[in-house]
Amino acid sequence: MNVIRASQLTVDDAWLDRWSRFAAGLRFQDIPASVAAHARLVLLDTIGAIAAGAQEPEMVALTCRMADLHGTGGVTTAVIGGRTRLPLPVAAFLNGTAGTMLELDEGNQYCRGHPAIHVVPAALAAADRRGASGRDLIRALVLGYEIGARIGIASTLRVTMHPHGTWGTVGAAVAVASLAGVDAATMRETINVASTLGLATSRRTMLQGGTVRNTYAGVANELGLTAVELVGAGFVGEPDGVATVFGTVSADDFRPHEMTHELGSRWEIARNYFKRHAACRYTHGALDALGAILAETGPVAPDDVAALEVDTYVWAAQLDDPAPRNMLAAKFSLPFALATLIVNGNTAVASFRDPARLDAATRALAARVTVREDEAFTAALPALRPARVTLALRDGRRVQREVTTNRGDTEAPYPPEEVVAKFTELAAPTWGTDGAAVVRRAVETIDTMRDVRALTALLAG
């Protein structure tokens, strides 16, 4: 057996010094106005996803259980959409979990994950605790998003791992440390400590409907808060925990130059994507292609479909289960997602709930969907997400459409008003149309907010 001794390890951590100085020294005014505006949109979108997810039966039950277990005393913050306040780590855990329940939170194609849901709950909790300004919150969100996304870019997780709950813990910790106003040395230690607190996640959870997967981002937010407290109490990490974990443990190809390439001029939060289909992003290209087909043909009766053929990239091709066992699995099933679009005419949340999932016509149609990998499409990753859909009708007609990227991606972004409309759709059932508008205006003007508790009070209401 080969044994790695401490004396054999070398540390090339110049990137970490530069990153720590950058994070500790960044001021709100250093962030380009366009990036800050996009960060506000990311914050709004994430709050909407959390508020809607908080209404799911599992989240309502979990919030009650966590309230019974931890009480409502001490330093608390908003459980978004939960109409209560709970201790900071508990609320951050619940908010992070709720935000992934409906598979509608934003993401970043270059890091192959969802940075914001790993940062926003912890950042809001820390900002609430300190009475931080809105500008401080936006700066913290931008920084936390940046380091989490860059770790995802600089390494390729093992194919058996799910990205939730991994590098997102570092993002949460950096955001919280930024709000604490730490110096570069403390920021560095926070990054190192947080890097070793990530989860060993399973990719099969998303494929097989293991809803424990929805908690991964919640745990990351909770641990991000904890990492800052650990460092404040005197705990230390190894010299470059990120390189160790993402170069030898969760992945084995950490590329430190990616951590500082164009740092301060290329902002990852401005390269994100927003989602309108309530399903895994890997399904979106095929859904967009099928949508284009249906725009030409008009509505198609399920029984009139002889077959649906999908050619796509490797990760999407894995989503081939035609009979998902619950809502989460349905969101990670290309056959079901395409079938429910034909049957229900949309891919909103209700189209993946049990009544839709158990519909006999939908299930029969899903069984007639074939999913294949096209190696040329796989080679286009990560910049593009190609998909080709062929609809074969029983009358002999065949209609085919191909897309190279998803709507909502950096290359084909939704206009801001589309993201705002999505927020209203998700938030209005929780706060009412007027209440949702009040929250939206608070986020849109957060740069002028002297104390973010004006926002968190709304979120808890």
Tab-separated table of C-alpha atoms in Angstrom:
chain	number	residue	atom	x	y	z
A	1	MET	CA	0.000	0.000	0.000
A	2	ASN	CA	1.310	3.440	-0.920
A	3	VAL	CA	1.357	5.880	1.982
A	4	ILE	CA	1.543	9.639	1.470
A	5	ARG	CA	3.617	11.241	4.203
A	6	ALA	CA	3.275	14.848	5.296
A	7	SER	CA	6.888	15.508	4.339
A	8	GLN	CA	6.113	14.459	0.757
A	9	LEU	CA	3.335	17.012	0.269
A	10	THR	CA	4.106	20.265	-1.517
A	11	VAL	CA	1.915	23.339	-1.409
A	12	ASP	CA	1.645	25.793	-4.306
A	13	ASP	CA	-0.711	28.233	-2.651
A	14	ALA	CA	0.131	31.549	-4.282
A	15	TRP	CA	-3.418	31.648	-5.638
A	16	LEU	CA	-4.772	31.491	-2.112
A	17	ASP	CA	-2.832	34.516	-0.928
A	18	ARG	CA	-4.010	36.510	-3.918
A	19	TRP	CA	-7.599	35.389	-3.466
A	20	SER	CA	-7.588	36.216	0.244
A	21	ARG	CA	-6.253	39.702	-0.371
A	22	PHE	CA	-8.799	40.213	-3.146
A	23	ALA	CA	-11.722	39.086	-0.990
A	24	ALA	CA	-10.669	41.075	2.091
A	25	GLY	CA	-10.026	44.237	0.091
A	26	LEU	CA	-12.991	44.242	-2.287
A	27	ARG	CA	-15.310	47.223	-1.866
A	28	PHE	CA	-18.800	47.538	-3.242
A	29	GLN	CA	-17.680	50.338	-5.533
A	30	ASP	CA	-15.082	47.992	-7.050
A	31	ILE	CA	-17.874	45.834	-8.456
A	32	PRO	CA	-19.010	47.022	-11.905
A	33	ALA	CA	-22.538	48.439	-11.852
A	34	SER	CA	-23.734	45.836	-14.355
A	35	VAL	CA	-22.426	43.023	-12.153
A	36	ALA	CA	-24.069	44.483	-9.037
A	37	ALA	CA	-27.346	44.768	-10.953
A	38	HIS	CA	-27.094	41.139	-12.019
A	39	ALA	CA	-26.321	40.134	-8.433
A	40	ARG	CA	-29.560	41.799	-7.320
A	41	LEU	CA	-31.396	39.739	-9.941
A	42	VAL	CA	-29.712	36.560	-8.666
A	43	LEU	CA	-30.708	37.466	-5.106
A	44	LEU	CA	-34.319	38.045	-6.169
A	45	ASP	CA	-34.493	34.806	-8.133
A	46	THR	CA	-33.019	32.800	-5.250
A	47	ILE	CA	-35.427	34.291	-2.716
A	48	GLY	CA	-38.322	33.334	-4.986
A	49	ALA	CA	-37.100	29.755	-5.321
A	50	ILE	CA	-36.709	29.498	-1.538
A	51	ALA	CA	-40.136	30.962	-0.769
A	52	ALA	CA	-41.869	28.559	-3.140
A	53	GLY	CA	-39.867	25.548	-1.988
A	54	ALA	CA	-40.690	26.344	1.633
A	55	GLN	CA	-44.347	25.527	0.935
A	56	GLU	CA	-43.627	21.898	0.020
A	57	PRO	CA	-45.065	19.435	2.591
A	58	GLU	CA	-41.634	18.092	3.557
A	59	MET	CA	-40.331	21.613	4.171
A	60	VAL	CA	-43.339	22.626	6.263
A	61	ALA	CA	-42.891	19.503	8.388
A	62	LEU	CA	-39.104	19.983	8.646
A	63	THR	CA	-39.465	23.633	9.691
A	64	CYS	CA	-41.836	22.609	12.490
A	65	ARG	CA	-39.479	19.860	13.629
A	66	MET	CA	-36.444	22.139	13.609
A	67	ALA	CA	-38.359	24.797	15.537
A	68	ASP	CA	-39.330	22.221	18.162
A	69	LEU	CA	-35.755	20.967	18.361
A	70	HIS	CA	-33.896	24.283	18.451
A	71	GLY	CA	-36.463	26.788	19.702
A	72	THR	CA	-36.900	30.332	18.492
A	73	GLY	CA	-34.630	32.109	20.972
A	74	GLY	CA	-31.122	33.499	20.633
A	75	VAL	CA	-29.797	35.115	17.471
A	76	THR	CA	-32.389	34.374	14.800
A	77	THR	CA	-33.096	35.160	11.184
A	78	ALA	CA	-35.878	34.672	8.669
A	79	VAL	CA	-37.021	31.273	7.500
A	80	ILE	CA	-37.974	32.565	4.070
A	81	GLY	CA	-41.577	31.749	3.319
A	82	GLY	CA	-41.850	29.934	6.643
A	83	ARG	CA	-43.423	32.812	8.586
A	84	THR	CA	-40.979	32.438	11.436
A	85	ARG	CA	-37.461	33.168	12.605
A	86	LEU	CA	-35.059	30.509	13.860
A	87	PRO	CA	-31.418	30.446	15.015
A	88	LEU	CA	-29.041	31.445	12.229
A	89	PRO	CA	-27.582	28.018	11.337
A	90	VAL	CA	-31.026	26.393	11.412
A	91	ALA	CA	-32.631	29.057	9.235
A	92	ALA	CA	-29.724	28.943	6.768
A	93	PHE	CA	-30.069	25.162	6.565
A	94	LEU	CA	-33.819	25.356	5.942
A	95	ASN	CA	-33.520	28.147	3.381
A	96	GLY	CA	-30.791	26.348	1.475
A	97	THR	CA	-32.844	23.169	1.452
A	98	ALA	CA	-36.060	24.907	0.381
A	99	GLY	CA	-34.292	26.627	-2.494
A	100	THR	CA	-33.471	23.328	-4.186
A	101	MET	CA	-36.832	21.621	-3.652
A	102	LEU	CA	-38.382	22.720	-6.946
A	103	GLU	CA	-35.261	22.621	-9.143
A	104	LEU	CA	-35.759	26.278	-10.091
A	105	ASP	CA	-32.696	27.910	-8.530
A	106	GLU	CA	-30.153	29.556	-10.812
A	107	GLY	CA	-26.797	28.048	-11.726
A	108	ASN	CA	-23.504	28.484	-13.536
A	109	GLN	CA	-22.696	26.296	-16.529
A	110	TYR	CA	-18.953	26.757	-16.236
A	111	CYS	CA	-18.723	25.393	-12.695
A	112	ARG	CA	-21.433	22.786	-13.347
A	113	GLY	CA	-23.420	23.679	-10.267
A	114	HIS	CA	-25.621	26.141	-8.403
A	115	PRO	CA	-23.524	28.716	-6.521
A	116	ALA	CA	-26.216	31.156	-5.342
A	117	ILE	CA	-28.310	28.731	-3.293
A	118	HIS	CA	-25.114	27.831	-1.412
A	119	VAL	CA	-24.418	31.479	-0.575
A	120	VAL	CA	-27.625	33.503	-0.266
A	121	PRO	CA	-29.069	31.816	2.874
A	122	ALA	CA	-25.803	32.095	4.834
A	123	ALA	CA	-25.173	35.650	3.615
A	124	LEU	CA	-28.675	36.786	4.559
A	125	ALA	CA	-28.318	35.206	8.003
A	126	ALA	CA	-24.948	36.850	8.657
A	127	ALA	CA	-26.112	40.218	7.302
A	128	ASP	CA	-29.224	40.047	9.489
A	129	ARG	CA	-27.116	39.282	12.540
A	130	ARG	CA	-24.824	42.258	11.959
A	131	GLY	CA	-27.335	44.736	10.621
A	132	ALA	CA	-25.194	44.987	7.510
A	133	SER	CA	-25.979	47.339	4.670
A	134	GLY	CA	-27.452	46.206	1.388
A	135	ARG	CA	-24.185	47.034	-0.346
A	136	ASP	CA	-22.316	44.796	2.077
A	137	LEU	CA	-24.749	41.971	1.340
A	138	ILE	CA	-24.292	42.311	-2.417
A	139	ARG	CA	-20.502	42.363	-2.033
A	140	ALA	CA	-20.638	39.222	0.098
A	141	LEU	CA	-22.918	37.474	-2.410
A	142	VAL	CA	-20.618	38.337	-5.315
A	143	LEU	CA	-17.543	37.076	-3.439
A	144	GLY	CA	-19.125	33.871	-2.183
A	145	TYR	CA	-20.489	33.112	-5.617
A	146	GLU	CA	-17.105	33.865	-7.196
A	147	ILE	CA	-14.992	31.505	-5.120
A	148	GLY	CA	-17.506	28.665	-5.156
A	149	ALA	CA	-17.913	28.867	-8.918
A	150	ARG	CA	-14.165	29.130	-9.516
A	151	ILE	CA	-13.458	25.995	-7.479
A	152	GLY	CA	-16.014	24.222	-9.657
A	153	ILE	CA	-14.267	25.559	-12.751
A	154	ALA	CA	-10.802	24.667	-11.466
A	155	SER	CA	-11.680	21.034	-10.783
A	156	THR	CA	-13.890	18.282	-12.134
A	157	LEU	CA	-15.712	16.402	-9.406
A	158	ARG	CA	-15.723	12.632	-9.536
A	159	VAL	CA	-18.523	11.448	-11.788
A	160	THR	CA	-20.199	9.663	-8.882
A	161	MET	CA	-20.555	12.899	-6.898
A	162	HIS	CA	-23.311	15.478	-6.903
A	163	PRO	CA	-21.945	19.064	-6.874
A	164	HIS	CA	-24.371	20.338	-4.220
A	165	GLY	CA	-22.784	20.664	-0.792
A	166	THR	CA	-19.177	20.483	-2.029
A	167	TRP	CA	-17.435	23.725	-3.055
A	168	GLY	CA	-20.562	25.649	-2.064
A	169	THR	CA	-19.492	25.424	1.583
A	170	VAL	CA	-16.449	27.575	0.765
A	171	GLY	CA	-18.687	30.067	-1.014
A	172	ALA	CA	-20.955	30.384	1.999
A	173	ALA	CA	-18.007	30.809	4.365
A	174	VAL	CA	-16.365	33.513	2.246
A	175	ALA	CA	-19.636	35.459	2.090
A	176	VAL	CA	-20.045	35.287	5.874
A	177	ALA	CA	-16.396	36.223	6.470
A	178	SER	CA	-16.795	39.187	4.121
A	179	LEU	CA	-19.733	40.451	6.158
A	180	ALA	CA	-17.610	40.054	9.298
A	181	GLY	CA	-14.994	42.360	7.744
A	182	VAL	CA	-12.082	39.957	8.260
A	183	ASP	CA	-8.541	40.652	7.097
A	184	ALA	CA	-6.724	38.687	4.389
A	185	ALA	CA	-5.077	36.247	6.812
A	186	THR	CA	-8.401	35.388	8.431
A	187	MET	CA	-10.066	35.074	5.038
A	188	ARG	CA	-7.389	32.612	3.998
A	189	GLU	CA	-7.912	30.531	7.123
A	190	THR	CA	-11.660	30.581	6.578
A	191	ILE	CA	-11.240	29.245	3.054
A	192	ASN	CA	-8.966	26.469	4.287
A	193	VAL	CA	-11.247	25.432	7.128
A	194	ALA	CA	-14.392	25.530	4.986
A	195	SER	CA	-12.773	23.523	2.192
A	196	THR	CA	-12.639	20.390	4.337
A	197	LEU	CA	-16.225	20.656	5.592
A	198	GLY	CA	-17.923	19.740	2.301
A	199	LEU	CA	-20.068	16.654	1.881
A	200	ALA	CA	-19.328	13.384	0.121
A	201	THR	CA	-22.419	13.577	-2.065
A	202	SER	CA	-23.981	10.918	-4.265
A	203	ARG	CA	-25.067	11.652	-7.817
A	204	ARG	CA	-27.521	8.765	-7.668
A	205	THR	CA	-29.763	10.722	-5.298
A	206	MET	CA	-30.881	13.010	-8.108
A	207	LEU	CA	-31.295	10.169	-10.583
A	208	GLN	CA	-33.253	7.920	-8.228
A	209	GLY	CA	-35.399	10.463	-6.398
A	210	GLY	CA	-33.440	10.545	-3.146
A	211	THR	CA	-34.786	13.809	-1.743
A	212	VAL	CA	-32.041	13.931	0.875
A	213	ARG	CA	-30.181	15.529	-2.053
A	214	ASN	CA	-32.232	18.682	-1.478
A	215	THR	CA	-30.553	19.158	1.898
A	216	TYR	CA	-26.999	19.321	0.536
A	217	ALA	CA	-27.116	23.056	-0.166
A	218	GLY	CA	-28.751	23.634	3.218
A	219	VAL	CA	-25.930	21.843	4.996
A	220	ALA	CA	-23.379	23.892	3.043
A	221	ASN	CA	-24.938	27.139	4.250
A	222	GLU	CA	-25.009	25.924	7.835
A	223	LEU	CA	-21.371	24.823	7.639
A	224	GLY	CA	-20.331	28.080	6.004
A	225	LEU	CA	-21.580	29.939	9.065
A	226	THR	CA	-19.877	27.393	11.307
A	227	ALA	CA	-16.526	27.722	9.515
A	228	VAL	CA	-16.334	31.417	10.348
A	229	GLU	CA	-17.066	30.692	14.006
A	230	LEU	CA	-14.425	27.947	14.037
A	231	VAL	CA	-11.766	30.331	12.756
A	232	GLY	CA	-12.873	32.995	15.196
A	233	ALA	CA	-12.426	30.485	18.015
A	234	GLY	CA	-8.883	29.635	16.904
A	235	PHE	CA	-9.321	26.548	14.735
A	236	VAL	CA	-7.070	26.274	11.679
A	237	GLY	CA	-7.023	24.294	8.461
A	238	GLU	CA	-4.211	22.901	6.347
A	239	PRO	CA	-2.116	25.265	4.175
A	240	ASP	CA	-4.254	24.786	1.045
A	241	GLY	CA	-7.326	22.739	1.823
A	242	VAL	CA	-8.956	23.560	-1.494
A	243	ALA	CA	-6.071	22.031	-3.452
A	244	THR	CA	-6.131	18.912	-1.286
A	245	VAL	CA	-9.870	18.298	-1.350
A	246	PHE	CA	-10.439	19.243	-4.973
A	247	GLY	CA	-7.133	17.868	-6.186
A	248	THR	CA	-7.003	14.507	-4.386
A	249	VAL	CA	-10.308	13.761	-2.613
A	250	SER	CA	-13.475	14.954	-4.385
A	251	ALA	CA	-11.554	15.473	-7.619
A	252	ASP	CA	-8.000	14.934	-8.791
A	253	ASP	CA	-7.379	17.709	-11.291
A	254	PHE	CA	-7.338	20.994	-9.352
A	255	ARG	CA	-5.945	23.782	-11.550
A	256	PRO	CA	-4.970	26.706	-9.306
A	257	HIS	CA	-4.459	29.138	-12.191
A	258	GLU	CA	-8.224	29.044	-12.799
A	259	MET	CA	-8.766	30.540	-9.359
A	260	THR	CA	-7.101	33.825	-10.289
A	261	HIS	CA	-7.437	34.011	-14.084
A	262	GLU	CA	-9.105	37.366	-14.844
A	263	LEU	CA	-9.957	37.738	-11.150
A	264	GLY	CA	-11.635	41.086	-10.672
A	265	SER	CA	-12.449	41.525	-14.353
A	266	ARG	CA	-14.469	38.379	-15.113
A	267	TRP	CA	-17.300	37.917	-12.625
A	268	GLU	CA	-18.888	34.483	-12.385
A	269	ILE	CA	-22.191	35.762	-11.051
A	270	ALA	CA	-22.589	37.675	-14.331
A	271	ARG	CA	-22.090	34.422	-16.308
A	272	ASN	CA	-24.928	32.548	-14.645
A	273	TYR	CA	-28.115	31.051	-16.021
A	274	PHE	CA	-31.716	31.317	-14.874
A	275	LYS	CA	-34.281	28.535	-15.156
A	276	ARG	CA	-37.906	28.561	-16.280
A	277	HIS	CA	-38.446	24.816	-16.704
A	278	ALA	CA	-39.037	23.271	-13.260
A	279	ALA	CA	-36.637	20.432	-14.015
A	280	CYS	CA	-32.961	19.563	-14.089
A	281	ARG	CA	-31.086	21.876	-16.420
A	282	TYR	CA	-29.820	18.885	-18.391
A	283	THR	CA	-33.379	18.503	-19.705
A	284	HIS	CA	-33.731	22.112	-20.825
A	285	GLY	CA	-32.166	21.891	-24.272
A	286	ALA	CA	-34.444	19.025	-25.256
A	287	LEU	CA	-37.450	20.803	-23.749
A	288	ASP	CA	-36.615	23.949	-25.711
A	289	ALA	CA	-36.295	21.896	-28.906
A	290	LEU	CA	-39.617	20.157	-28.294
A	291	GLY	CA	-41.184	23.514	-27.520
A	292	ALA	CA	-40.036	24.762	-30.926
A	293	ILE	CA	-41.589	21.686	-32.553
A	294	LEU	CA	-44.913	22.222	-30.794
A	295	ALA	CA	-44.899	25.881	-31.783
A	296	GLU	CA	-44.905	24.657	-35.388
A	297	THR	CA	-47.296	21.720	-35.102
A	298	GLY	CA	-49.629	23.073	-32.476
A	299	PRO	CA	-50.803	20.885	-29.569
A	300	VAL	CA	-50.253	17.175	-30.103
A	301	ALA	CA	-52.402	14.477	-28.521
A	302	PRO	CA	-50.282	11.934	-26.593
A	303	ASP	CA	-51.807	9.008	-28.483
A	304	ASP	CA	-50.773	10.592	-31.781
A	305	VAL	CA	-47.094	10.311	-30.857
A	306	ALA	CA	-45.429	7.160	-32.125
A	307	ALA	CA	-42.039	8.005	-30.622
A	308	LEU	CA	-39.789	10.769	-29.365
A	309	GLU	CA	-36.046	10.543	-29.980
A	310	VAL	CA	-33.516	12.654	-28.067
A	311	ASP	CA	-29.842	12.985	-28.934
A	312	THR	CA	-27.888	14.985	-26.396
A	313	TYR	CA	-24.704	15.209	-24.319
A	314	VAL	CA	-23.536	12.605	-21.834
A	315	TRP	CA	-24.911	14.075	-18.600
A	316	ALA	CA	-28.347	14.636	-20.099
A	317	ALA	CA	-28.317	11.181	-21.685
A	318	GLN	CA	-28.101	9.675	-18.190
A	319	LEU	CA	-31.569	11.041	-17.399
A	320	ASP	CA	-33.343	8.202	-19.187
A	321	ASP	CA	-35.671	6.722	-16.544
A	322	PRO	CA	-39.160	6.643	-18.097
A	323	ALA	CA	-40.956	5.820	-14.823
A	324	PRO	CA	-39.697	8.196	-12.072
A	325	ARG	CA	-40.753	7.263	-8.562
A	326	ASN	CA	-41.385	10.754	-7.166
A	327	MET	CA	-41.327	14.437	-8.086
A	328	LEU	CA	-37.555	14.819	-7.748
A	329	ALA	CA	-36.900	11.821	-9.987
A	330	ALA	CA	-39.422	13.212	-12.488
A	331	LYS	CA	-37.424	16.426	-12.689
A	332	PHE	CA	-34.368	14.334	-13.600
A	333	SER	CA	-36.125	12.250	-16.254
A	334	LEU	CA	-35.923	13.373	-19.880
A	335	PRO	CA	-38.652	10.944	-20.993
A	336	PHE	CA	-41.050	12.231	-18.370
A	337	ALA	CA	-40.172	15.920	-18.849
A	338	LEU	CA	-40.855	15.709	-22.587
A	339	ALA	CA	-44.030	13.698	-22.067
A	340	THR	CA	-45.437	16.082	-19.471
A	341	LEU	CA	-44.747	19.044	-21.777
A	342	ILE	CA	-46.849	17.399	-24.491
A	343	VAL	CA	-49.638	16.353	-22.131
A	344	ASN	CA	-49.833	19.481	-19.966
A	345	GLY	CA	-48.528	22.081	-22.357
A	346	ASN	CA	-45.972	23.451	-19.902
A	347	THR	CA	-43.114	22.541	-17.573
A	348	ALA	CA	-44.257	24.412	-14.476
A	349	VAL	CA	-44.053	22.897	-11.005
A	350	ALA	CA	-47.487	21.261	-11.212
A	351	SER	CA	-46.436	19.323	-14.320
A	352	PHE	CA	-44.018	17.307	-12.159
A	353	ARG	CA	-46.186	16.722	-9.113
A	354	ASP	CA	-47.707	13.318	-8.402
A	355	PRO	CA	-51.028	13.823	-10.242
A	356	ALA	CA	-49.069	14.592	-13.422
A	357	ARG	CA	-46.415	11.969	-12.711
A	358	LEU	CA	-48.996	9.229	-12.238
A	359	ASP	CA	-51.112	10.186	-15.238
A	360	ALA	CA	-51.503	7.096	-17.421
A	361	ALA	CA	-51.211	8.903	-20.764
A	362	THR	CA	-48.060	10.706	-19.630
A	363	ARG	CA	-46.420	7.525	-18.391
A	364	ALA	CA	-47.289	5.677	-21.585
A	365	LEU	CA	-45.825	8.478	-23.673
A	366	ALA	CA	-42.664	8.615	-21.551
A	367	ALA	CA	-42.125	4.927	-22.318
A	368	ARG	CA	-41.964	5.830	-26.016
A	369	VAL	CA	-39.059	8.262	-25.552
A	370	THR	CA	-35.539	7.159	-26.525
A	371	VAL	CA	-32.520	9.035	-25.151
A	372	ARG	CA	-29.052	8.719	-26.691
A	373	GLU	CA	-25.679	10.370	-26.220
A	374	ASP	CA	-24.204	12.188	-29.207
A	375	GLU	CA	-20.440	12.332	-28.651
A	376	ALA	CA	-20.152	15.502	-30.706
A	377	PHE	CA	-22.640	17.146	-28.352
A	378	THR	CA	-20.645	15.951	-25.340
A	379	ALA	CA	-17.499	17.478	-26.853
A	380	ALA	CA	-19.233	20.879	-26.905
A	381	LEU	CA	-19.423	20.991	-23.081
A	382	PRO	CA	-19.304	23.154	-20.987
A	383	ALA	CA	-19.802	26.154	-23.241
A	384	LEU	CA	-22.809	24.622	-25.037
A	385	ARG	CA	-25.613	22.220	-24.058
A	386	PRO	CA	-26.823	20.786	-27.402
A	387	ALA	CA	-29.892	18.644	-27.922
A	388	ARG	CA	-31.771	17.294	-30.926
A	389	VAL	CA	-35.374	16.116	-30.629
A	390	THR	CA	-37.282	14.179	-33.267
A	391	LEU	CA	-41.050	13.856	-32.940
A	392	ALA	CA	-42.471	10.896	-34.868
A	393	LEU	CA	-46.245	11.000	-35.306
A	394	ARG	CA	-48.460	8.028	-36.089
A	395	ASP	CA	-49.545	9.628	-39.361
A	396	GLY	CA	-45.964	9.291	-40.615
A	397	ARG	CA	-44.792	12.855	-40.067
A	398	ARG	CA	-41.385	13.446	-38.475
A	399	VAL	CA	-40.451	16.865	-37.129
A	400	GLN	CA	-36.956	17.582	-35.834
A	401	ARG	CA	-35.408	20.545	-34.043
A	402	GLU	CA	-31.910	21.058	-32.656
A	403	VAL	CA	-30.665	23.622	-30.138
A	404	THR	CA	-27.092	24.373	-29.117
A	405	THR	CA	-27.755	25.886	-25.717
A	406	ASN	CA	-30.532	26.343	-23.205
A	407	ARG	CA	-32.736	29.396	-23.029
A	408	GLY	CA	-31.643	31.332	-19.978
A	409	ASP	CA	-27.947	30.523	-20.421
A	410	THR	CA	-25.289	33.192	-20.817
A	411	GLU	CA	-25.463	32.781	-24.599
A	412	ALA	CA	-29.279	33.071	-24.693
A	413	PRO	CA	-30.243	34.967	-21.541
A	414	TYR	CA	-33.731	35.702	-20.356
A	415	PRO	CA	-34.404	39.432	-20.176
A	416	PRO	CA	-34.553	40.774	-16.591
A	417	GLU	CA	-38.322	41.203	-16.813
A	418	GLU	CA	-38.666	37.452	-17.441
A	419	VAL	CA	-36.724	36.710	-14.236
A	420	VAL	CA	-38.894	39.198	-12.348
A	421	ALA	CA	-42.028	37.536	-13.732
A	422	LYS	CA	-40.731	34.170	-12.544
A	423	PHE	CA	-40.153	35.628	-9.063
A	424	THR	CA	-43.714	36.903	-8.913
A	425	GLU	CA	-45.108	33.533	-9.976
A	426	LEU	CA	-43.111	31.772	-7.256
A	427	ALA	CA	-43.508	34.333	-4.461
A	428	ALA	CA	-47.137	35.445	-4.843
A	429	PRO	CA	-48.615	32.214	-3.418
A	430	THR	CA	-46.546	32.828	-0.273
A	431	TRP	CA	-46.833	36.589	0.249
A	432	GLY	CA	-49.657	37.572	-2.077
A	433	THR	CA	-49.153	39.654	-5.195
A	434	ASP	CA	-48.775	42.881	-3.231
A	435	GLY	CA	-46.440	41.314	-0.687
A	436	ALA	CA	-44.289	39.824	-3.429
A	437	ALA	CA	-44.072	43.267	-5.045
A	438	VAL	CA	-42.885	44.771	-1.761
A	439	VAL	CA	-40.129	42.150	-1.478
A	440	ARG	CA	-39.159	42.710	-5.119
A	441	ARG	CA	-38.837	46.477	-4.629
A	442	ALA	CA	-36.741	45.945	-1.496
A	443	VAL	CA	-34.296	43.736	-3.408
A	444	GLU	CA	-34.202	46.045	-6.408
A	445	THR	CA	-33.253	48.987	-4.160
A	446	ILE	CA	-31.051	47.064	-1.753
A	447	ASP	CA	-28.019	49.171	-2.675
A	448	THR	CA	-29.659	52.029	-0.771
A	449	MET	CA	-30.624	49.938	2.258
A	450	ARG	CA	-28.644	50.849	5.361
A	451	ASP	CA	-29.737	47.745	7.270
A	452	VAL	CA	-30.791	44.518	5.540
A	453	ARG	CA	-33.047	43.709	8.452
A	454	ALA	CA	-35.618	45.786	6.571
A	455	LEU	CA	-35.522	43.002	3.970
A	456	THR	CA	-35.281	40.006	6.287
A	457	ALA	CA	-38.292	41.281	8.247
A	458	LEU	CA	-40.290	41.055	5.013
A	459	LEU	CA	-38.971	37.578	4.281
A	460	ALA	CA	-40.062	36.281	7.685
A	461	GLY	CA	-43.521	37.830	7.395
